[in-house]
Coordinates of C-alpha atoms in Angstrom, one line a residue:
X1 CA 53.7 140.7 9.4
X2 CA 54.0 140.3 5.7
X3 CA 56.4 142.5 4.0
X4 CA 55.4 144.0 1.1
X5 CA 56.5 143.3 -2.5
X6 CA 57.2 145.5 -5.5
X7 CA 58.5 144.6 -8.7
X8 CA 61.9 145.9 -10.2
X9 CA 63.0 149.0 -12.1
X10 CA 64.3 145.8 -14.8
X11 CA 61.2 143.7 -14.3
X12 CA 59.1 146.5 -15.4
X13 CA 60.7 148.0 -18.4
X14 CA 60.7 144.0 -19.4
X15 CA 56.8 143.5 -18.8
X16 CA 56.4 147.1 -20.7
X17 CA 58.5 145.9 -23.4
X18 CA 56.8 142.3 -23.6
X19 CA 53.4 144.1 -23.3
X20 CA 54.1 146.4 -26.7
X21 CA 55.0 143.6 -28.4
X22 CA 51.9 141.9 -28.3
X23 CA 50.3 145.3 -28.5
X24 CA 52.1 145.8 -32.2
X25 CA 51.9 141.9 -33.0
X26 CA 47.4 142.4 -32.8
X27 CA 47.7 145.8 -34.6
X28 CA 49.3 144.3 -37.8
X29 CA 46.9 141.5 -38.3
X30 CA 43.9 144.2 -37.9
X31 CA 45.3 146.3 -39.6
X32 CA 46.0 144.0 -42.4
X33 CA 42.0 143.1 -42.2
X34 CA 40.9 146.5 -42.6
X35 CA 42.9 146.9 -45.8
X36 CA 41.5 143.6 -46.6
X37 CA 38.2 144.3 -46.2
X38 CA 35.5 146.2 -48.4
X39 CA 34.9 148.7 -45.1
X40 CA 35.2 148.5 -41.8
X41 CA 31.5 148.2 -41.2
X42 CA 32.3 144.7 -43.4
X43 CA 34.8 144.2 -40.8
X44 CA 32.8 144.7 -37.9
X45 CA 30.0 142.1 -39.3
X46 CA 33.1 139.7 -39.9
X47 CA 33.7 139.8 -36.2
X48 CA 30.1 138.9 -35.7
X49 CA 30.2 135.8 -37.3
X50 CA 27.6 136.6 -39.4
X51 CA 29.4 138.5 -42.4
X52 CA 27.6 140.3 -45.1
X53 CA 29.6 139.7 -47.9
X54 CA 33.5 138.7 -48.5
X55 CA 36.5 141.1 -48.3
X56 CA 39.1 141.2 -51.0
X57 CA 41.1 138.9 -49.6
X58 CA 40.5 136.4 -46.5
X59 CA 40.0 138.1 -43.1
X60 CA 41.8 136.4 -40.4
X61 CA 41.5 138.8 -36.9
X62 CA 38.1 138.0 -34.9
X63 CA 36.3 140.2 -31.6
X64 CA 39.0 139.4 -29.0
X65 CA 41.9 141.0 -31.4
X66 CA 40.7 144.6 -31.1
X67 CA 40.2 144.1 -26.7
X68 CA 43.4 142.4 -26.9
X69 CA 45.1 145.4 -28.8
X70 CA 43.5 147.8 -26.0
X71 CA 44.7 145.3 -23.1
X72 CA 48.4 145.3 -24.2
X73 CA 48.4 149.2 -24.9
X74 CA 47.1 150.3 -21.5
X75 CA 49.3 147.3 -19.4
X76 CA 52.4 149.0 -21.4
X77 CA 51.4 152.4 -20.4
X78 CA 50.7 151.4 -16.7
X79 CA 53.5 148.7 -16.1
X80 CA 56.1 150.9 -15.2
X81 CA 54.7 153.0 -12.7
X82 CA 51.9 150.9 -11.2
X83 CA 52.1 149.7 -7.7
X84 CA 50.2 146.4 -8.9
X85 CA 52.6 146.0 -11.9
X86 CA 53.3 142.4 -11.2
X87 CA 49.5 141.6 -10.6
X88 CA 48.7 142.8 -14.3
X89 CA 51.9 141.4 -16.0
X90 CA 50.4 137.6 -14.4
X91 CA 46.9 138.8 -15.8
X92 CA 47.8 139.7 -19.4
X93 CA 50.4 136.8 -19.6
X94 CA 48.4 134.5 -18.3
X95 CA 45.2 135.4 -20.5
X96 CA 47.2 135.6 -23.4
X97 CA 48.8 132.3 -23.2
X98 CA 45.0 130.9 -22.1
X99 CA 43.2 132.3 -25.5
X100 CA 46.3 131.8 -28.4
X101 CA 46.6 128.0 -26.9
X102 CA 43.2 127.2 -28.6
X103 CA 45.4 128.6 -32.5
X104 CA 47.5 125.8 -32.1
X105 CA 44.7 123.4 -33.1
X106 CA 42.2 126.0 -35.5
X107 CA 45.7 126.3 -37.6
X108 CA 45.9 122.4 -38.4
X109 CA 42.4 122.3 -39.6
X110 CA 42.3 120.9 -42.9
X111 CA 40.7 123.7 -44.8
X112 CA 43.7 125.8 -43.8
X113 CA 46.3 123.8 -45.7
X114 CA 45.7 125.0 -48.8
X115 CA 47.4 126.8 -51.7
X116 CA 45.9 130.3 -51.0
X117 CA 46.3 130.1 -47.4
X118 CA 49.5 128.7 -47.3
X119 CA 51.4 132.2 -46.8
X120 CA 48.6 134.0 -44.2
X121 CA 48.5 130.5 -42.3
X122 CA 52.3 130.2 -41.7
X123 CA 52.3 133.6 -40.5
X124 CA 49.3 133.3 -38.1
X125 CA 51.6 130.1 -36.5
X126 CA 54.3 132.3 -36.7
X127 CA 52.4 135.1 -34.9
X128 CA 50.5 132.5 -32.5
X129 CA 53.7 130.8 -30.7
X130 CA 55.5 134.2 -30.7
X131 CA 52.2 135.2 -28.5
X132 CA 52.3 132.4 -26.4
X133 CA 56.1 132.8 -25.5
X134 CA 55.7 136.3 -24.7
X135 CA 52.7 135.5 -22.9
X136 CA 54.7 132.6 -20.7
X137 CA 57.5 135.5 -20.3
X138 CA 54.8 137.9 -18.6
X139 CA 53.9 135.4 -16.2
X140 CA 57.9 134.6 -15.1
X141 CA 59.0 138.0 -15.4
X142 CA 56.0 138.6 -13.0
X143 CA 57.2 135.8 -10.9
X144 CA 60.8 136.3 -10.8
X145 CA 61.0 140.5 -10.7
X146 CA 59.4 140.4 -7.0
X147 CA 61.5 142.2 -4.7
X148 CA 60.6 142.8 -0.9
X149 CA 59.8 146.9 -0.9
X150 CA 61.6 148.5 1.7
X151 CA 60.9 152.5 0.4
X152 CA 59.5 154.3 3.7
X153 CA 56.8 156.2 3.6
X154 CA 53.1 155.8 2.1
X155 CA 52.3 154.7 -1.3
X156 CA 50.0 153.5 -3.9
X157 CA 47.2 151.1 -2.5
X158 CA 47.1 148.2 -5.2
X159 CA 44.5 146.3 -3.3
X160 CA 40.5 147.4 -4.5
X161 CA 38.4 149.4 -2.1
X162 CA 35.8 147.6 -0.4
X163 CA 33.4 148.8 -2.4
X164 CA 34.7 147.9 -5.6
X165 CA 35.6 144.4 -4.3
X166 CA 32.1 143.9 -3.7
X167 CA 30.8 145.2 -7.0
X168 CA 33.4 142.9 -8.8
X169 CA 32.6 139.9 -6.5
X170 CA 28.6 140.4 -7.7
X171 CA 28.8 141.2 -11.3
X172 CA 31.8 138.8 -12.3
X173 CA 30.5 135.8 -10.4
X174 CA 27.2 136.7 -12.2
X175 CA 29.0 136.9 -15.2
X176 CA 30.7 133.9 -15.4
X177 CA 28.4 131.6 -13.4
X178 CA 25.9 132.3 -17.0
X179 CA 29.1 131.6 -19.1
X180 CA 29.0 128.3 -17.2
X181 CA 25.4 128.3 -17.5
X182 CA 25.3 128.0 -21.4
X183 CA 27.9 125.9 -22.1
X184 CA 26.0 123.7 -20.0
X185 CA 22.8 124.2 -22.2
X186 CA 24.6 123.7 -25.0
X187 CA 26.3 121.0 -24.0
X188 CA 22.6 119.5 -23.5
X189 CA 21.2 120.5 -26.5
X190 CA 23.6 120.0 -29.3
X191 CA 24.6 116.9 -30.6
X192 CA 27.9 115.5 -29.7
X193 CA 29.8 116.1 -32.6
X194 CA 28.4 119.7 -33.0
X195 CA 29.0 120.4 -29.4
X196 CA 32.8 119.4 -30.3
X197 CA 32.9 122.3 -32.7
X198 CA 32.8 124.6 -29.5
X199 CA 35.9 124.0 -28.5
X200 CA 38.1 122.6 -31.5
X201 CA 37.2 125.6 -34.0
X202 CA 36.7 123.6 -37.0
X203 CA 36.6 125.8 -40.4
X204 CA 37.5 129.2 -38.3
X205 CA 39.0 131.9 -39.6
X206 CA 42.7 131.5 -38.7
X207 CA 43.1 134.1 -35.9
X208 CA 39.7 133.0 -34.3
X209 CA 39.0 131.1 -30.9
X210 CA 36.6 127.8 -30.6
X211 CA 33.3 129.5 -28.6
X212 CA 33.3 127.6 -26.2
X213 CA 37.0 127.7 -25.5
X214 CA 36.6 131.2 -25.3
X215 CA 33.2 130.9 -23.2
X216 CA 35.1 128.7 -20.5
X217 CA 38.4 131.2 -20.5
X218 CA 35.7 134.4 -19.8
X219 CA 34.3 132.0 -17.2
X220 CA 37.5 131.2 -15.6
X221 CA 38.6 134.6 -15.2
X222 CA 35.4 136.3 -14.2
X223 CA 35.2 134.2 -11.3
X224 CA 38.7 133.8 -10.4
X225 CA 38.4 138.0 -10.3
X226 CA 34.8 137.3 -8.5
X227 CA 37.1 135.0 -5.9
X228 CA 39.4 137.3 -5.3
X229 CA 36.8 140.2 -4.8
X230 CA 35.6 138.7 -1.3
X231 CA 39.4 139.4 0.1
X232 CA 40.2 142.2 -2.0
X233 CA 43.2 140.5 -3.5
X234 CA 46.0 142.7 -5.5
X235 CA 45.4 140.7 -8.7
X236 CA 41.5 141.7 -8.7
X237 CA 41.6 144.8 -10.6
X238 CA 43.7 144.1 -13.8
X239 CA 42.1 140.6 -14.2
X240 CA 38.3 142.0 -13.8
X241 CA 39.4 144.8 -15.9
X242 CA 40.3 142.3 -18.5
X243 CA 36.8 140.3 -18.0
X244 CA 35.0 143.8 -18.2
X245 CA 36.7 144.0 -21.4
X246 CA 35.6 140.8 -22.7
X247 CA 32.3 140.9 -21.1
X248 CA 31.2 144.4 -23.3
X249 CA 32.8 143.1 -26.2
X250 CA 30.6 139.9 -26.5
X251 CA 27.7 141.8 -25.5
X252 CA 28.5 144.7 -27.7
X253 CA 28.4 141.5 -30.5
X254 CA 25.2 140.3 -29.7
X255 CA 23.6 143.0 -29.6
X256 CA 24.5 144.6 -33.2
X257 CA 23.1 140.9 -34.2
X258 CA 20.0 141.2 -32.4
X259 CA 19.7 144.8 -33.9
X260 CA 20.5 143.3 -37.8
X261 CA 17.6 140.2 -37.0
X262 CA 15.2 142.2 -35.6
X263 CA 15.3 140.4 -32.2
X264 CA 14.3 142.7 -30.1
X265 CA 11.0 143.7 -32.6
X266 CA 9.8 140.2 -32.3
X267 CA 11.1 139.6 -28.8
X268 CA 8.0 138.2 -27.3
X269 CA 8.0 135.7 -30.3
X270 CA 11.3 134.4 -29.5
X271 CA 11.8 131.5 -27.7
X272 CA 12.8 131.1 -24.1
X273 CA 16.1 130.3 -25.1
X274 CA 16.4 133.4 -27.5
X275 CA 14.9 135.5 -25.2
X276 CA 17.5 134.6 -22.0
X277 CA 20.2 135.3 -25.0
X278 CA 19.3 138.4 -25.6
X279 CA 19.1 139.6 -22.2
X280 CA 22.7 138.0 -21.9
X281 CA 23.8 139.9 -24.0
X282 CA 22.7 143.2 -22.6
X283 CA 23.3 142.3 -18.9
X284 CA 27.3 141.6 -20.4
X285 CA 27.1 144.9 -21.8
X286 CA 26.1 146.5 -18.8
X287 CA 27.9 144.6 -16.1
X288 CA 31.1 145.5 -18.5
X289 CA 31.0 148.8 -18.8
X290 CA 29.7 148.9 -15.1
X291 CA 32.9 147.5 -13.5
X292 CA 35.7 149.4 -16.1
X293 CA 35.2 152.6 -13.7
X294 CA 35.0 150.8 -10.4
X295 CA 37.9 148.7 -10.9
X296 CA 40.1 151.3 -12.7
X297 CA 39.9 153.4 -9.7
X298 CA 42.8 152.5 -7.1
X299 CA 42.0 151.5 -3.6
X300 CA 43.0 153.7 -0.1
X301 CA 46.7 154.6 0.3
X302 CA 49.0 152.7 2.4
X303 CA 50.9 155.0 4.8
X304 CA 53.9 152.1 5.0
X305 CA 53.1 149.5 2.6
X306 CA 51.7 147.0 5.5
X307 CA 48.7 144.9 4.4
X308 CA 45.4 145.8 6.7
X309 CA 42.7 143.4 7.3
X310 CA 41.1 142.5 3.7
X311 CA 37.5 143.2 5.3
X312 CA 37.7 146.5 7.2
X313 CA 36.0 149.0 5.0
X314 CA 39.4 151.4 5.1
X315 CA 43.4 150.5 6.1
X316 CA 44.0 151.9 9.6
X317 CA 47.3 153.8 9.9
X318 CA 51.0 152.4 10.4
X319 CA 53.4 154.1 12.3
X320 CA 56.4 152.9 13.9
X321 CA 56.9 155.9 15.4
X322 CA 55.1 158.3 17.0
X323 CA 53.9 161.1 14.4
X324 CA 56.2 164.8 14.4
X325 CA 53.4 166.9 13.9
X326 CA 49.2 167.8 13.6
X327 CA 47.5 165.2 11.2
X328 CA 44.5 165.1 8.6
X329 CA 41.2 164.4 10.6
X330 CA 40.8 161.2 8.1
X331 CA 44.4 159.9 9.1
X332 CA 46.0 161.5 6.1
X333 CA 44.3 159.0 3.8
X334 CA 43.9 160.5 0.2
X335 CA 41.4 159.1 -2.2
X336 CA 42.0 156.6 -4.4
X337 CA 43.5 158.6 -7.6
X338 CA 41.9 157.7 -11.1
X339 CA 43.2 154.4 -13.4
X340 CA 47.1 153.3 -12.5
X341 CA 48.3 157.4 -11.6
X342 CA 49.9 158.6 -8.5
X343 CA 48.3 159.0 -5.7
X344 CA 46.8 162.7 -4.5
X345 CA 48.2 164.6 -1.9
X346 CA 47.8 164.2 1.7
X347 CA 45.0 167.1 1.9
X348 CA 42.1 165.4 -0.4
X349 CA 38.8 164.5 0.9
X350 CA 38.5 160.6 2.5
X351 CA 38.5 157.9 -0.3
X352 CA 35.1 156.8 -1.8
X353 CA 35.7 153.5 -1.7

């Protein structure tokens, strides 16, 4: 039997620490767009890809800064106290590291070297390996804070209910099996040397990531979450909470561009191609905001921190002794409490999921 692991008092307050760093590193650069820009409905546009007019000075952040900001913020808040603490220090660190790898090459574009760029462009290099060695130090603080947990009594399920495993298993592998779907299409239809552009990022804005790099990383994740769905592994919920994340924020982007080009008046005009982008869009959206709940909700308590069978729809008990006194009908399982908090007393009604 497998004992089970926690993550140390120091391990924590490190991952915490390293998490609100990058949380602070993402807020200066948008905030330093939102002064640059005319408004932040310019801003927003910018984002798009498709801008509306220039800000005041050259805007640097793209989509992913603003769900990266929220990422860091809430795995600083949670790391501390939550019993899958190491599970979403290995998520954020490893995202991080996989998304700010792709600056290292959009940063020694050509069009970057120049006079007026010179300062923001140092700085964005500056900014992108200080990301990726915090990112690397989330994943070996992670690795190296484990500690066997030997603290009787129940505690915090980290593992998803059996529902919400499920739910993650269908919409993520949906999700990124059409993210490997259109690269594929693309890869098809573009030419060569356009299709290149997807993943080396020529004449991006500095902060940016390639498309198709991106594409690829959203894939990766969604279905790695989507993998570990089936056997309702620990990491599940904060990496599908970080693909949800993504996921609505593309959507959210295509949409407000199918809104400003009338898309969705002259739908039955578009092509087949269009038409399946579009609806890409909105089944991101929905799948997104879909799995934030389900996956932010914690699993069953464990009585004694003992691993059940991955498949049974609830944990059975764990005693090693014989109980003292009168129990709960359900076992004295509580229901899984909201987000990363504690769990509920022993009285509430039998878990959900």
């Amino acid at each position: 039997m497998t004992q089970p692991q926690t993550l140390t008092a120091g391990a924590r307050l490190t991952g915490a620490l390293l998490c609100a760093f990058l949380a602070l590193l993402a807020a200066a650069w948008i905030a330093r767009d939102i002064h640059a820009a005319r408004s932040l409905s310019d801003l927003w546009w910018f984002w798009t890809g498709a801008p509306k007019r220039g800000g005041r000075a050259p805007l640097t952040t793209g989509i992913l800064d603003p769900v990266l900001l929220v990422v860091y913020a809430v795995a600083a808040a949670v790391v501390p106290r939550s019993p899958s603490a190491a599970a979403v220090l290995c998520s954020v660190g490893a995202v991080t590291a996989a998304l700010r790898v792709s600056s290292l090459w959009v940063l020694h574009d050509d069009w970057t070297d120049t006079t007026a760029l010179h300062d923001l462009r140092r700085r964005a290099l500056l900014s992108t390996f200080a990301a990726l060695a915090a990112g690397l130090a989330l994943v070996i603080t992670a690795a190296a804070g484990r500690r066997p947990d030997a603290a009787p009594g129940p505690r915090p399920r980290a593992r998803p209910g059996a529902g919400a495993g499920t739910t993650a298993f269908l919409l993520l592998g949906a999700a990124g099996l059409v993210a490997v779907a259109w690269e594929i299409y693309w890869a098809v239809e573009l030419p060569g040397d356009v299709y290149e552009t997807r993943f080396t990022g020529k004449h991006l804005p500095l902060l940016w990531m390639p498309g198709g790099w991106a594409s690829l990383v959203l894939a990766a994740i969604a279905l790695t979450a989507a993998g570990g769905g089936l056997a309702r592994a620990v990491y599940v919920r904060p990496l599908g909470l970080v693909a949800a994340a993504f996921l609505a924020s593309s959507g959210a982007i295509g949409i407000s561009l199918a809104v400003r080009f009338e898309l969705l008046d002259h739908f039955g005009d578009l092509e087949t191609s269009a038409q399946l982008q579009v609806v890409t869009w909105f089944f991101q959206v929905a799948a997104g905001l879909a799995l934030i709940p389900v996956l932010a909700r914690r699993g069953p308590e464990d009585p004694a921190g003992v691993p059940g069978t991955p498949w049974s729809p609830a944990y059975p008990p764990y005693a090693p002794h014989p109980p003292q006194g009168p129990q709960d009908s359900h076992g004295g399982f509580g229901p899984p409490p909201q987000g990363f908090g504690p769990p509920p007393p022993p009285s509430s009604p039998p878990p959900g999921w």
